[in-house]
Amino acid sequence: MGDILAHESELLGLVREYLDFAEFEDTLKTFSKECKIKGKPLCKTVGGSFRDSKSLTIQKDLVAAFDDGDQKVFFSLWEEHIPSSVRDGNSFAQKLEFYLHIHFAIYLLKHSVGRPDKEELDEKISYFKTYLETKGAALSQTTEFLPFYALPFVPNPMVHPSFKELFQDSWTPDLKLKLEKFLALVFKASNTPKLLTIYKENGQSNKEMLQQLHQQLVEAERRSMTYLKRYNKIQADYHNLIGVTAELVDSLEATVSGKMITPEYLQSVCVRLFSNQMQQSLAHSVDFTRPGTVRLCAQGRVKLKDVPLLPSLDYEKLKKDLILGSDRLKAFLLQALRWRLTTSHPGEQRETVLQAYISNDLLDCHSRNQRSVLQLLHSKSDVVRQYVARLINAFASLAEGRLYLAQNTKVLRMLEGRLKEEDKDIITRENVLGALQKFSLRRPLQTAMIQDGLIFWLVDALKDPDCLSDYTLEYSVALLMNLCLRSAGLSPLTLILLQEGEEILTFEPYVNGALYSILSVPSIREEARAMGMEDILRCFIKEGNAEMIRQIEFIIKQLNSEELPDGVLESDDDEDEDDEEDHDIMEADLDKDELIQPQLGELSGEKLLTTEYLGIMTNTGKTRRKGLASVQWSGDEPLQRPVTPGGHRNGYPV
């Protein structure tokens, strides 16, 4: 009986503690009164006033260390009493900790009478540098904090314009107020009643753990099946190899006796050896009597057979359904036409597909009708808009496709309009931007985009890079660089690139190329020097890779140059049509995240095209247009010629 009463007392104490925490004042009074009437003892739980007094003491000690500039004491208490889950998982806590490190780093500069003690100041700056290189590195891609990574390297931060805010009288009190509010919230949350803790530990946490374990089990089973298939394949290859080896040894012994090995026998052995690398019928067509053929087969370098051409299509019917069909049919047709282009083999097969599209004016670039395939860019259906943008981007990925699209300026105008209006579908905007960036490889289209004010839109979009997808950010910066390489592209707004450039320097070499080109203008060089651009660039030299360091050194040299422009920027007088890359870059992103999937019995892809839209075989190959000789980019200097991100990543000449 005593044991039951002891547990009952503890349970009643837990209930009272929770009612007190949740501020059920009237309920708590009634509960306590009834327990007293019934003679039920209430266990005094550890908490309440004891926890409150301890929390207040810790908060006072932290604030006192903040006021005294004692960073060692402060961060010792901070790491001991602020839970790691809050310090590492809460974005506000991470930002607050960053500013607290800045506070202690500049404390002597703000509070010393006269010149601060150099040894003590160096120690605080060194402590801040260590933080930036370790835990603080996680915020290095955040635009709010990026300028402060240069703080340890600036000789006199008090006079530097980038750090002017830190030395205002209101900065420290505002930071102290944020600290006090944060501590009050943290320690209030840490006073969680025991009843709530028990519920979380034995309820919700168990459910989350069960879900995690189930997910791990599914993943483990999937990996197990993959490894089992690989094991079975390796085992089969091993047995096959042992059998072939035994036969070859027997044949070698036979040759010693004067028996010759026939080409047919050698061919049968090679078919067995390489049966997994080539189709049986194709393997039989290879002449294994030629010296070195077996070795080339093993390396996968034998050209077995020309890739067949794809069937011709009825483009009149196709375009009619693209204009008059249902939105779902339009989406499936646009998807199938894109797949035919992106999945075709580079070379004659892809060239034939593209030439068929162009010769039949698939996108109605030369049509004067009000209703055309291009008008699908303004469709009310998000899927149709996205899929026609993907198809145009696929066209623009190929040099002949860009030439086709460039022949009518309405294509450019429609894409620019869609780019500025599209706010619902990120992938649509990505593909429109990707197409425009590839258009910028052609000088006449560069001129048109500059005249249409696209630089203004790009600079405005790049002011908040954290809100952009990686694709949008990379292609926006690359497009801006291509336009800034033209003298007409040096609008006064490109000065904003100098101010925002430090936020997006991770997307070198495009930012580096743009900086290098606009710094050829004396007035912009003077503005950049005045705002301390060299200090910021030297900060990135300490953290960048070898290639980036060499490029930044070229930019600093340009920044300190006194020479007049000598041709770094391209003249606007010469509108040579062929001034572009001579390479085709078909990106994998063109087919990512498909929105539609066929239902049972519904046709899609190549099957839809060849079943419903098969035409008369008119496919003929076409010789590729020969471009100008390419200039190889060394990688040391900033880009000074138009380039596409896909082409730069693949190492193509630019």
XYZ file of C-alpha atoms in Angstrom:
654
model
C 0.000 0.000 0.000
C 2.860 2.353 0.839
C 4.452 1.714 -2.541
C 1.187 2.647 -4.292
C 0.901 5.839 -2.254
C 4.495 6.765 -3.115
C 3.804 6.404 -6.854
C 0.484 8.208 -6.503
C 2.202 11.109 -4.792
C 4.761 11.352 -7.610
C 2.042 11.233 -10.285
C 0.021 13.943 -8.566
C 3.184 16.033 -8.374
C 3.722 15.631 -12.112
C 0.143 16.783 -12.790
C 0.567 19.835 -10.556
C 3.881 20.710 -12.248
C 2.274 20.565 -15.701
C -0.728 22.677 -14.650
C 1.670 25.262 -13.218
C 3.766 25.271 -16.418
C 0.699 25.632 -18.661
C -0.633 28.442 -16.406
C -3.942 26.729 -15.547
C -4.181 28.817 -12.379
C -7.815 28.161 -11.412
C -7.526 24.458 -12.244
C -4.318 24.252 -10.175
C -6.005 25.846 -7.144
C -8.965 23.487 -7.380
C -6.643 20.476 -7.876
C -4.463 21.381 -4.864
C -7.535 22.032 -2.681
C -9.132 18.703 -3.571
C -5.860 16.822 -2.945
C -5.659 18.457 0.486
C -9.300 17.580 1.305
C -8.745 13.935 0.309
C -5.450 13.753 2.122
C -3.470 13.007 -1.001
C 0.198 13.937 -0.572
C 1.782 15.950 -3.411
C 5.376 15.079 -4.285
C 7.594 18.114 -4.716
C 9.085 17.748 -8.194
C 12.503 19.119 -8.949
C 11.816 22.278 -10.867
C 9.874 25.399 -10.198
C 11.749 28.029 -8.215
C 15.033 26.055 -8.106
C 15.177 25.757 -11.896
C 14.141 29.385 -12.338
C 16.855 30.685 -10.022
C 19.526 28.574 -11.707
C 18.421 29.777 -15.172
C 18.530 33.408 -14.063
C 22.056 32.959 -12.713
C 23.290 31.479 -16.010
C 21.624 34.255 -18.025
C 23.220 36.935 -15.824
C 26.660 35.328 -16.162
C 26.334 35.218 -19.952
C 25.230 38.857 -20.198
C 28.034 39.925 -17.809
C 30.632 38.141 -19.964
C 29.123 39.863 -23.023
C 29.445 43.303 -21.385
C 33.028 42.610 -20.227
C 34.173 41.285 -23.624
C 35.297 38.018 -22.007
C 34.809 35.648 -24.930
C 36.376 32.593 -23.248
C 33.970 32.698 -20.290
C 31.028 33.544 -22.516
C 31.478 30.714 -25.032
C 32.313 28.243 -22.263
C 28.899 28.981 -20.650
C 27.270 29.109 -24.109
C 28.417 25.612 -25.092
C 27.668 24.178 -21.651
C 24.114 25.478 -21.194
C 22.722 26.057 -24.710
C 21.714 22.634 -26.106
C 23.718 21.549 -29.157
C 20.444 20.835 -30.982
C 19.593 24.547 -30.655
C 23.123 25.807 -31.467
C 23.473 23.639 -34.574
C 19.871 23.275 -35.738
C 18.321 26.693 -35.165
C 19.111 29.267 -37.865
C 18.524 32.226 -35.508
C 20.950 30.738 -32.965
C 23.598 30.238 -35.670
C 23.260 33.842 -36.866
C 23.298 35.190 -33.307
C 26.451 33.188 -32.509
C 28.135 34.622 -35.633
C 27.394 38.198 -34.550
C 28.527 37.412 -30.992
C 31.908 36.327 -32.366
C 32.103 39.619 -34.281
C 31.251 41.503 -31.050
C 34.146 39.928 -29.156
C 36.537 40.303 -32.130
C 36.032 44.097 -32.307
C 35.415 44.664 -28.561
C 38.847 46.230 -27.918
C 38.520 48.481 -30.971
C 35.246 49.897 -29.614
C 35.975 50.070 -25.880
C 39.722 50.739 -25.532
C 40.876 54.201 -24.547
C 43.584 55.040 -27.045
C 45.337 52.305 -29.008
C 44.202 48.771 -27.966
C 46.737 46.229 -26.718
C 48.080 44.581 -29.909
C 48.701 41.151 -28.382
C 45.217 40.957 -26.878
C 43.620 42.244 -30.114
C 45.534 39.691 -32.199
C 44.342 36.946 -29.873
C 40.685 37.967 -30.331
C 41.061 38.255 -34.111
C 42.778 34.828 -34.189
C 39.888 33.357 -32.168
C 37.432 34.814 -34.703
C 39.462 33.428 -37.661
C 39.433 29.968 -36.102
C 35.646 30.184 -35.757
C 35.276 31.253 -39.423
C 37.411 28.330 -40.596
C 35.536 25.752 -38.512
C 31.968 26.155 -37.318
C 31.405 29.512 -39.004
C 32.246 28.098 -42.432
C 28.647 26.856 -42.712
C 27.439 30.441 -43.228
C 30.028 31.346 -45.868
C 27.430 31.031 -48.653
C 24.958 33.343 -46.896
C 24.889 36.828 -48.410
C 24.261 38.483 -45.017
C 27.563 37.272 -43.568
C 29.880 37.006 -46.581
C 31.502 40.483 -46.144
C 32.513 39.643 -42.554
C 34.794 36.829 -43.741
C 37.155 39.593 -44.857
C 37.160 41.241 -41.386
C 40.276 39.452 -40.004
C 42.269 40.529 -43.066
C 41.368 44.243 -43.055
C 44.067 46.334 -41.270
C 41.686 48.960 -39.871
C 38.033 47.780 -39.894
C 36.834 50.972 -38.178
C 37.306 53.036 -41.347
C 36.287 50.368 -43.865
C 32.859 51.121 -45.452
C 31.775 47.469 -45.364
C 31.987 47.398 -41.531
C 30.609 50.870 -40.806
C 27.455 49.421 -39.195
C 29.454 47.454 -36.587
C 30.920 50.616 -35.078
C 27.674 52.533 -34.703
C 26.576 53.204 -31.101
C 23.320 51.277 -31.527
C 24.866 48.022 -32.824
C 26.050 46.559 -29.492
C 22.847 47.379 -27.500
C 20.707 45.876 -30.266
C 22.802 42.704 -30.218
C 22.586 42.531 -26.409
C 18.791 42.820 -26.565
C 18.632 39.944 -29.091
C 20.869 37.873 -26.809
C 18.680 38.471 -23.752
C 15.481 37.576 -25.614
C 17.096 34.433 -27.011
C 18.323 33.309 -23.573
C 14.886 33.906 -22.046
C 13.246 31.721 -24.707
C 15.864 28.958 -24.476
C 15.755 28.655 -20.705
C 11.983 28.796 -20.650
C 11.907 25.926 -23.155
C 14.453 24.008 -21.048
C 12.052 24.127 -18.049
C 9.795 21.616 -19.752
C 7.691 19.727 -17.186
C 8.601 16.108 -16.598
C 5.167 14.871 -17.737
C 5.672 16.413 -21.174
C 9.209 15.025 -21.389
C 7.960 11.507 -20.611
C 5.295 11.821 -23.312
C 7.784 12.965 -25.936
C 10.376 10.331 -25.106
C 7.948 7.404 -25.050
C 5.501 8.551 -27.704
C 6.506 10.778 -30.528
C 10.211 9.944 -30.447
C 9.446 6.224 -30.616
C 7.219 6.822 -33.634
C 9.941 8.794 -35.411
C 12.502 6.130 -34.563
C 10.196 3.427 -35.918
C 9.789 5.359 -39.182
C 13.545 5.798 -39.474
C 14.162 2.110 -38.843
C 11.541 1.165 -41.426
C 13.143 3.489 -43.973
C 16.571 2.038 -43.214
C 15.178 -1.487 -43.605
C 13.660 -0.666 -47.019
C 16.927 0.930 -48.145
C 18.948 -2.039 -46.863
C 16.690 -4.491 -48.725
C 17.049 -2.449 -51.928
C 20.841 -2.408 -51.602
C 20.829 -6.119 -50.808
C 18.928 -6.897 -54.024
C 21.303 -4.700 -56.042
C 24.369 -6.391 -54.568
C 22.811 -9.823 -55.076
C 22.270 -9.087 -58.790
C 25.842 -7.857 -59.104
C 27.118 -10.947 -57.302
C 25.159 -13.282 -59.570
C 26.447 -11.465 -62.663
C 30.059 -11.572 -61.432
C 29.678 -15.256 -60.581
C 28.290 -16.018 -64.057
C 31.102 -14.035 -65.697
C 33.623 -15.893 -63.540
C 32.321 -19.339 -64.593
C 32.217 -18.210 -68.240
C 35.775 -16.894 -68.010
C 37.052 -20.116 -66.414
C 35.433 -22.178 -69.186
C 36.860 -19.977 -71.961
C 40.292 -20.006 -70.316
C 40.299 -23.804 -70.148
C 39.378 -24.019 -73.844
C 42.107 -21.536 -74.806
C 44.712 -23.523 -72.858
C 43.606 -26.674 -74.703
C 43.851 -24.793 -78.019
C 47.316 -23.534 -77.130
C 48.432 -27.096 -76.431
C 46.953 -28.141 -79.791
C 48.966 -25.500 -81.651
C 52.132 -27.020 -80.199
C 51.130 -30.231 -81.970
C 50.682 -28.294 -85.216
C 46.872 -27.857 -85.173
C 45.793 -24.375 -86.333
C 43.042 -22.303 -84.687
C 40.302 -21.365 -87.190
C 38.824 -17.831 -87.378
C 35.366 -19.354 -86.733
C 36.553 -20.872 -83.460
C 38.187 -17.577 -82.407
C 34.963 -15.744 -83.250
C 32.859 -18.129 -81.136
C 35.202 -17.623 -78.167
C 35.022 -13.825 -78.495
C 31.235 -13.919 -78.729
C 31.152 -15.795 -75.433
C 33.650 -13.398 -73.847
C 31.868 -10.197 -74.896
C 28.261 -11.385 -74.943
C 27.393 -8.861 -72.214
C 28.953 -5.934 -74.081
C 27.334 -6.372 -77.490
C 24.357 -8.027 -79.108
C 24.991 -11.533 -80.442
C 24.072 -10.588 -84.035
C 26.417 -7.598 -83.964
C 29.249 -9.588 -82.384
C 29.108 -12.053 -85.289
C 29.662 -9.164 -87.723
C 33.042 -8.172 -86.234
C 36.146 -9.385 -88.057
C 38.196 -10.934 -85.242
C 40.937 -12.035 -87.655
C 42.210 -8.461 -87.818
C 45.096 -7.859 -85.370
C 44.091 -6.048 -82.150
C 40.324 -6.497 -82.616
C 39.913 -8.561 -79.441
C 41.712 -5.946 -77.352
C 39.560 -3.154 -78.820
C 36.407 -5.148 -78.057
C 37.523 -5.506 -74.446
C 37.979 -1.717 -74.272
C 34.584 -1.112 -75.910
C 36.133 0.789 -78.817
C 34.900 -1.289 -81.785
C 32.257 0.487 -83.889
C 29.878 -2.384 -84.500
C 27.277 -0.793 -86.713
C 26.013 2.616 -87.819
C 23.152 3.939 -85.684
C 19.892 3.686 -87.673
C 17.887 6.794 -88.571
C 14.587 7.356 -86.767
C 11.318 7.091 -88.742
C 9.972 10.238 -90.396
C 6.887 11.917 -88.957
C 3.747 13.597 -90.288
C 4.597 17.121 -89.140
C 1.412 18.725 -90.473
C -0.709 16.465 -88.273
C 1.714 16.955 -85.394
C 1.513 20.748 -85.518
C -2.264 20.661 -85.917
C -2.645 18.595 -82.718
C -0.088 20.785 -80.923
C -2.314 23.789 -81.633
C -5.828 22.300 -81.431
C -5.414 19.214 -79.240
C -6.141 18.867 -75.510
C -3.574 20.154 -73.029
C -2.654 16.594 -72.039
C -2.070 15.572 -75.674
C -0.012 18.735 -76.261
C 2.152 17.929 -73.231
C 2.758 14.331 -74.343
C 3.631 15.447 -77.887
C 6.044 18.150 -76.667
C 7.647 15.609 -74.327
C 8.000 12.999 -77.097
C 9.500 15.502 -79.545
C 11.997 16.638 -76.905
C 12.933 13.060 -76.002
C 13.514 12.277 -79.688
C 16.071 15.110 -79.721
C 17.707 14.576 -76.303
C 17.926 10.767 -76.415
C 19.077 10.443 -80.026
C 22.698 9.461 -80.616
C 25.029 12.425 -81.186
C 26.063 12.551 -84.806
C 24.031 11.677 -87.876
C 20.963 10.441 -85.988
C 20.584 13.622 -83.897
C 21.438 15.878 -86.846
C 18.755 14.175 -88.966
C 16.145 14.639 -86.213
C 17.025 18.329 -85.846
C 17.060 18.961 -89.598
C 13.619 17.343 -89.905
C 12.296 19.659 -87.153
C 13.836 22.716 -88.811
C 12.846 21.920 -92.406
C 9.239 21.359 -91.282
C 9.336 24.529 -89.104
C 8.170 22.539 -86.078
C 7.973 25.593 -83.788
C 6.340 27.811 -86.449
C 9.190 30.303 -86.280
C 8.441 31.367 -89.869
C 4.664 31.242 -89.562
C 2.590 34.424 -89.586
C -0.563 32.761 -88.281
C -1.918 34.013 -84.984
C -2.196 30.445 -83.690
C 1.216 28.773 -83.739
C 3.252 26.280 -81.699
C 5.296 29.141 -80.234
C 2.111 30.616 -78.763
C 2.040 27.624 -76.378
C 4.497 29.662 -74.273
C 1.394 31.650 -73.224
C -0.796 28.584 -72.568
C -2.978 28.607 -69.452
C -1.663 25.104 -68.652
C 1.488 25.136 -66.482
C 2.535 21.746 -67.917
C 2.229 22.879 -71.549
C 4.186 26.084 -70.854
C 6.921 24.133 -69.117
C 7.178 21.472 -71.841
C 7.368 23.933 -74.736
C 10.073 25.841 -72.795
C 11.990 22.569 -72.365
C 11.731 21.867 -76.119
C 12.981 25.359 -77.032
C 15.879 24.927 -74.579
C 16.729 21.615 -76.295
C 16.736 23.375 -79.679
C 18.980 26.127 -78.273
C 21.435 23.506 -76.983
C 22.467 22.750 -80.588
C 24.242 25.228 -82.871
C 21.872 24.573 -85.810
C 18.913 24.885 -83.457
C 20.117 28.293 -82.263
C 20.493 29.406 -85.870
C 16.899 28.299 -86.599
C 15.468 30.110 -83.563
C 17.539 33.242 -84.174
C 16.037 33.858 -87.614
C 12.895 35.358 -86.088
C 13.212 37.994 -83.344
C 9.718 37.178 -82.059
C 11.150 33.998 -80.481
C 13.557 36.103 -78.429
C 10.832 38.598 -77.470
C 8.452 35.821 -76.390
C 11.143 34.157 -74.263
C 12.063 37.471 -72.608
C 8.400 38.104 -71.837
C 7.921 34.609 -70.417
C 11.056 34.999 -68.260
C 9.753 38.198 -66.671
C 6.153 36.979 -66.271
C 6.674 33.363 -65.136
C 6.329 33.203 -61.345
C 4.488 29.892 -60.860
C 6.769 27.266 -62.380
C 10.480 27.314 -61.499
C 11.420 24.717 -64.142
C 9.692 26.739 -66.886
C 11.698 29.801 -65.938
C 14.897 27.720 -65.735
C 14.441 26.426 -69.287
C 13.541 29.862 -70.686
C 16.637 31.286 -68.985
C 18.770 28.393 -70.281
C 17.596 29.060 -73.839
C 18.301 32.792 -73.553
C 21.765 32.098 -72.167
C 22.537 29.908 -75.181
C 21.108 32.621 -77.450
C 23.710 34.981 -75.979
C 26.414 32.990 -77.791
C 25.212 34.751 -80.975
C 26.212 38.398 -81.316
C 22.999 39.734 -82.966
C 20.940 38.198 -80.171
C 23.317 39.652 -77.560
C 22.669 43.090 -79.030
C 18.904 42.583 -78.989
C 18.918 41.391 -75.352
C 21.016 44.371 -74.254
C 18.653 46.759 -76.073
C 15.636 45.060 -74.453
C 17.069 45.805 -70.988
C 17.651 42.187 -69.976
C 20.750 43.232 -67.983
C 18.490 45.260 -65.656
C 16.290 42.195 -65.012
C 19.317 39.955 -64.384
C 20.950 42.352 -61.928
C 17.650 42.729 -60.064
C 17.179 38.929 -59.902
C 20.752 38.377 -58.672
C 20.307 40.757 -55.734
C 18.808 37.862 -53.754
C 20.700 34.747 -54.957
C 19.546 32.621 -51.987
C 16.027 32.590 -53.462
C 17.218 31.179 -56.809
C 17.773 27.552 -57.782
C 21.341 26.481 -58.625
C 20.454 26.258 -62.336
C 18.824 29.710 -62.389
C 21.703 31.311 -60.518
C 24.415 29.721 -62.656
C 22.752 30.530 -65.983
C 21.775 34.067 -64.872
C 25.377 34.869 -63.981
C 26.665 33.253 -67.198
C 24.149 35.241 -69.292
C 25.067 38.468 -67.509
C 28.749 37.806 -68.187
C 28.127 37.198 -71.897
C 26.199 40.473 -72.167
C 28.777 42.417 -70.137
C 31.508 41.315 -72.539
C 29.942 43.710 -75.042
C 30.631 47.417 -74.701
C 26.896 48.133 -75.012
C 26.311 45.850 -72.047
C 28.181 48.130 -69.656
C 25.112 49.873 -68.288
C 25.640 51.885 -65.087
C 23.717 49.154 -63.329
C 26.676 46.791 -63.790
C 28.205 48.644 -60.843
C 25.715 46.689 -58.752
C 27.551 43.542 -59.852
C 30.616 44.893 -58.067
C 28.559 45.351 -54.913
C 26.744 42.035 -55.178
C 29.612 40.109 -56.830
C 31.069 39.016 -53.494
C 27.786 37.221 -52.758
C 27.934 35.061 -55.878
C 31.681 34.559 -56.370
C 31.114 30.846 -55.909
C 29.845 30.835 -59.499
C 33.219 31.648 -60.988
C 34.396 31.828 -63.733
C 31.281 33.736 -64.914
C 31.398 36.409 -62.186
C 35.167 36.633 -62.595
C 34.788 37.115 -66.345
C 32.183 39.836 -65.858
C 34.300 41.620 -63.220
C 37.367 41.471 -65.426
C 35.510 42.956 -68.380
C 33.749 45.821 -66.567
C 36.927 46.754 -64.660
C 38.466 47.719 -67.994
C 36.426 50.955 -67.698
C 38.386 53.605 -65.688
C 35.320 55.083 -63.914
C 34.229 51.662 -62.655
C 37.792 50.865 -61.522
C 37.805 54.019 -59.392
C 34.434 53.141 -57.818
C 35.625 49.589 -57.086
C 38.814 50.837 -55.399
C 36.840 53.280 -53.261
C 34.602 50.524 -51.907
C 37.571 48.288 -50.992
C 37.086 45.625 -53.656
C 40.734 44.541 -53.485
C 40.473 43.623 -49.766
C 37.391 41.517 -50.444
C 39.028 39.753 -53.404
C 42.171 38.987 -51.375
C 39.948 37.372 -48.747
C 38.739 34.914 -51.412
C 42.345 34.232 -52.480
C 43.004 32.727 -49.047
C 40.068 30.326 -49.375
C 39.802 29.554 -53.107
C 41.236 26.789 -55.238
C 44.304 27.293 -57.445
C 42.305 28.122 -60.585
C 40.126 30.670 -58.794
C 43.183 32.255 -57.138
C 44.884 32.778 -60.510
C 41.734 34.345 -61.963
C 41.315 36.701 -58.989
C 44.958 37.760 -59.335
C 44.202 38.771 -62.949
C 41.163 40.737 -61.725
C 43.231 42.543 -59.045
C 45.818 43.382 -61.697
C 43.028 44.804 -63.857
C 41.644 46.703 -60.845
C 45.008 48.413 -60.225
C 45.670 49.062 -63.907
C 45.718 52.633 -65.225
C 45.457 51.641 -68.889
C 42.585 52.603 -71.156
C 40.329 49.833 -72.581
C 42.333 47.850 -75.134
C 39.784 45.489 -76.637
C 38.813 43.334 -73.621
C 35.246 44.350 -74.350
C 33.852 43.295 -77.704
C 32.905 46.038 -80.111
C 29.264 46.462 -81.062
C 30.038 47.329 -84.645
C 30.785 43.785 -85.815
C 27.690 41.575 -85.836
C 29.379 38.413 -87.147
C 26.809 35.611 -87.183
C 29.388 32.895 -86.541
C 30.837 34.322 -83.333
C 29.790 31.456 -81.065
C 30.836 28.065 -79.768
C 31.034 25.347 -82.402
C 29.847 22.680 -79.935
C 26.493 21.138 -79.064
C 25.773 20.633 -75.361
C 22.666 18.581 -74.527
C 22.151 18.851 -70.749
C 20.699 16.112 -68.564
C 18.565 18.803 -66.832
C 16.358 19.031 -69.935
C 14.594 15.773 -68.985
C 14.581 16.092 -65.191
C 11.450 16.018 -62.981
C 8.868 15.037 -65.621
C 5.375 16.224 -64.634
C 3.246 13.751 -66.622
C 3.178 9.959 -66.706
C 1.072 7.851 -69.127
C -1.900 5.996 -67.717
C -2.757 2.413 -68.608
C -3.255 2.175 -72.387
C -2.003 5.724 -73.015
C 0.801 6.216 -75.537
C 3.847 8.398 -74.889
C 7.351 9.062 -76.178
C 8.592 7.486 -79.412
C 5.727 4.980 -79.375
C 3.193 7.839 -79.539
C 5.032 9.443 -82.470
C 5.507 6.273 -84.528
C 1.973 4.973 -83.871
C -0.098 8.107 -84.475
C 2.167 10.398 -86.519
C 4.251 8.172 -88.795
C 5.120 9.888 -92.086
C 6.823 9.068 -95.383
C 10.576 8.311 -95.054
C 12.253 11.544 -96.103
C 15.157 11.612 -93.649
C 18.445 12.658 -95.185
C 21.668 13.477 -93.438
C 23.156 16.928 -93.632
C 26.728 18.117 -93.379
C 27.316 20.159 -90.244
C 27.989 23.837 -90.671
C 31.689 24.410 -90.145
C 32.307 27.008 -87.461
C 35.240 29.276 -86.821
C 38.369 27.844 -85.284
C 37.943 27.606 -81.524
C 40.196 29.319 -79.023
C 41.187 27.138 -76.076
C 40.609 28.737 -72.642
C 43.554 28.161 -70.301
C 41.549 28.311 -67.073
C 44.026 30.758 -65.514
C 42.515 33.950 -66.883
C 38.885 35.102 -66.447
C 36.566 34.208 -69.310
C 36.641 36.838 -72.056
C 34.441 35.068 -74.650
C 30.754 34.033 -74.502
C 30.321 30.576 -72.964
C 27.556 28.220 -71.814
C 27.819 26.554 -68.346
C 27.368 23.070 -69.870
C 30.155 23.690 -72.362
C 32.486 25.121 -69.727
C 31.922 22.158 -67.380
C 32.659 19.708 -70.194
C 35.911 21.474 -70.989
C 34.967 22.423 -74.549
C 36.935 25.198 -76.233
C 35.378 28.606 -75.799
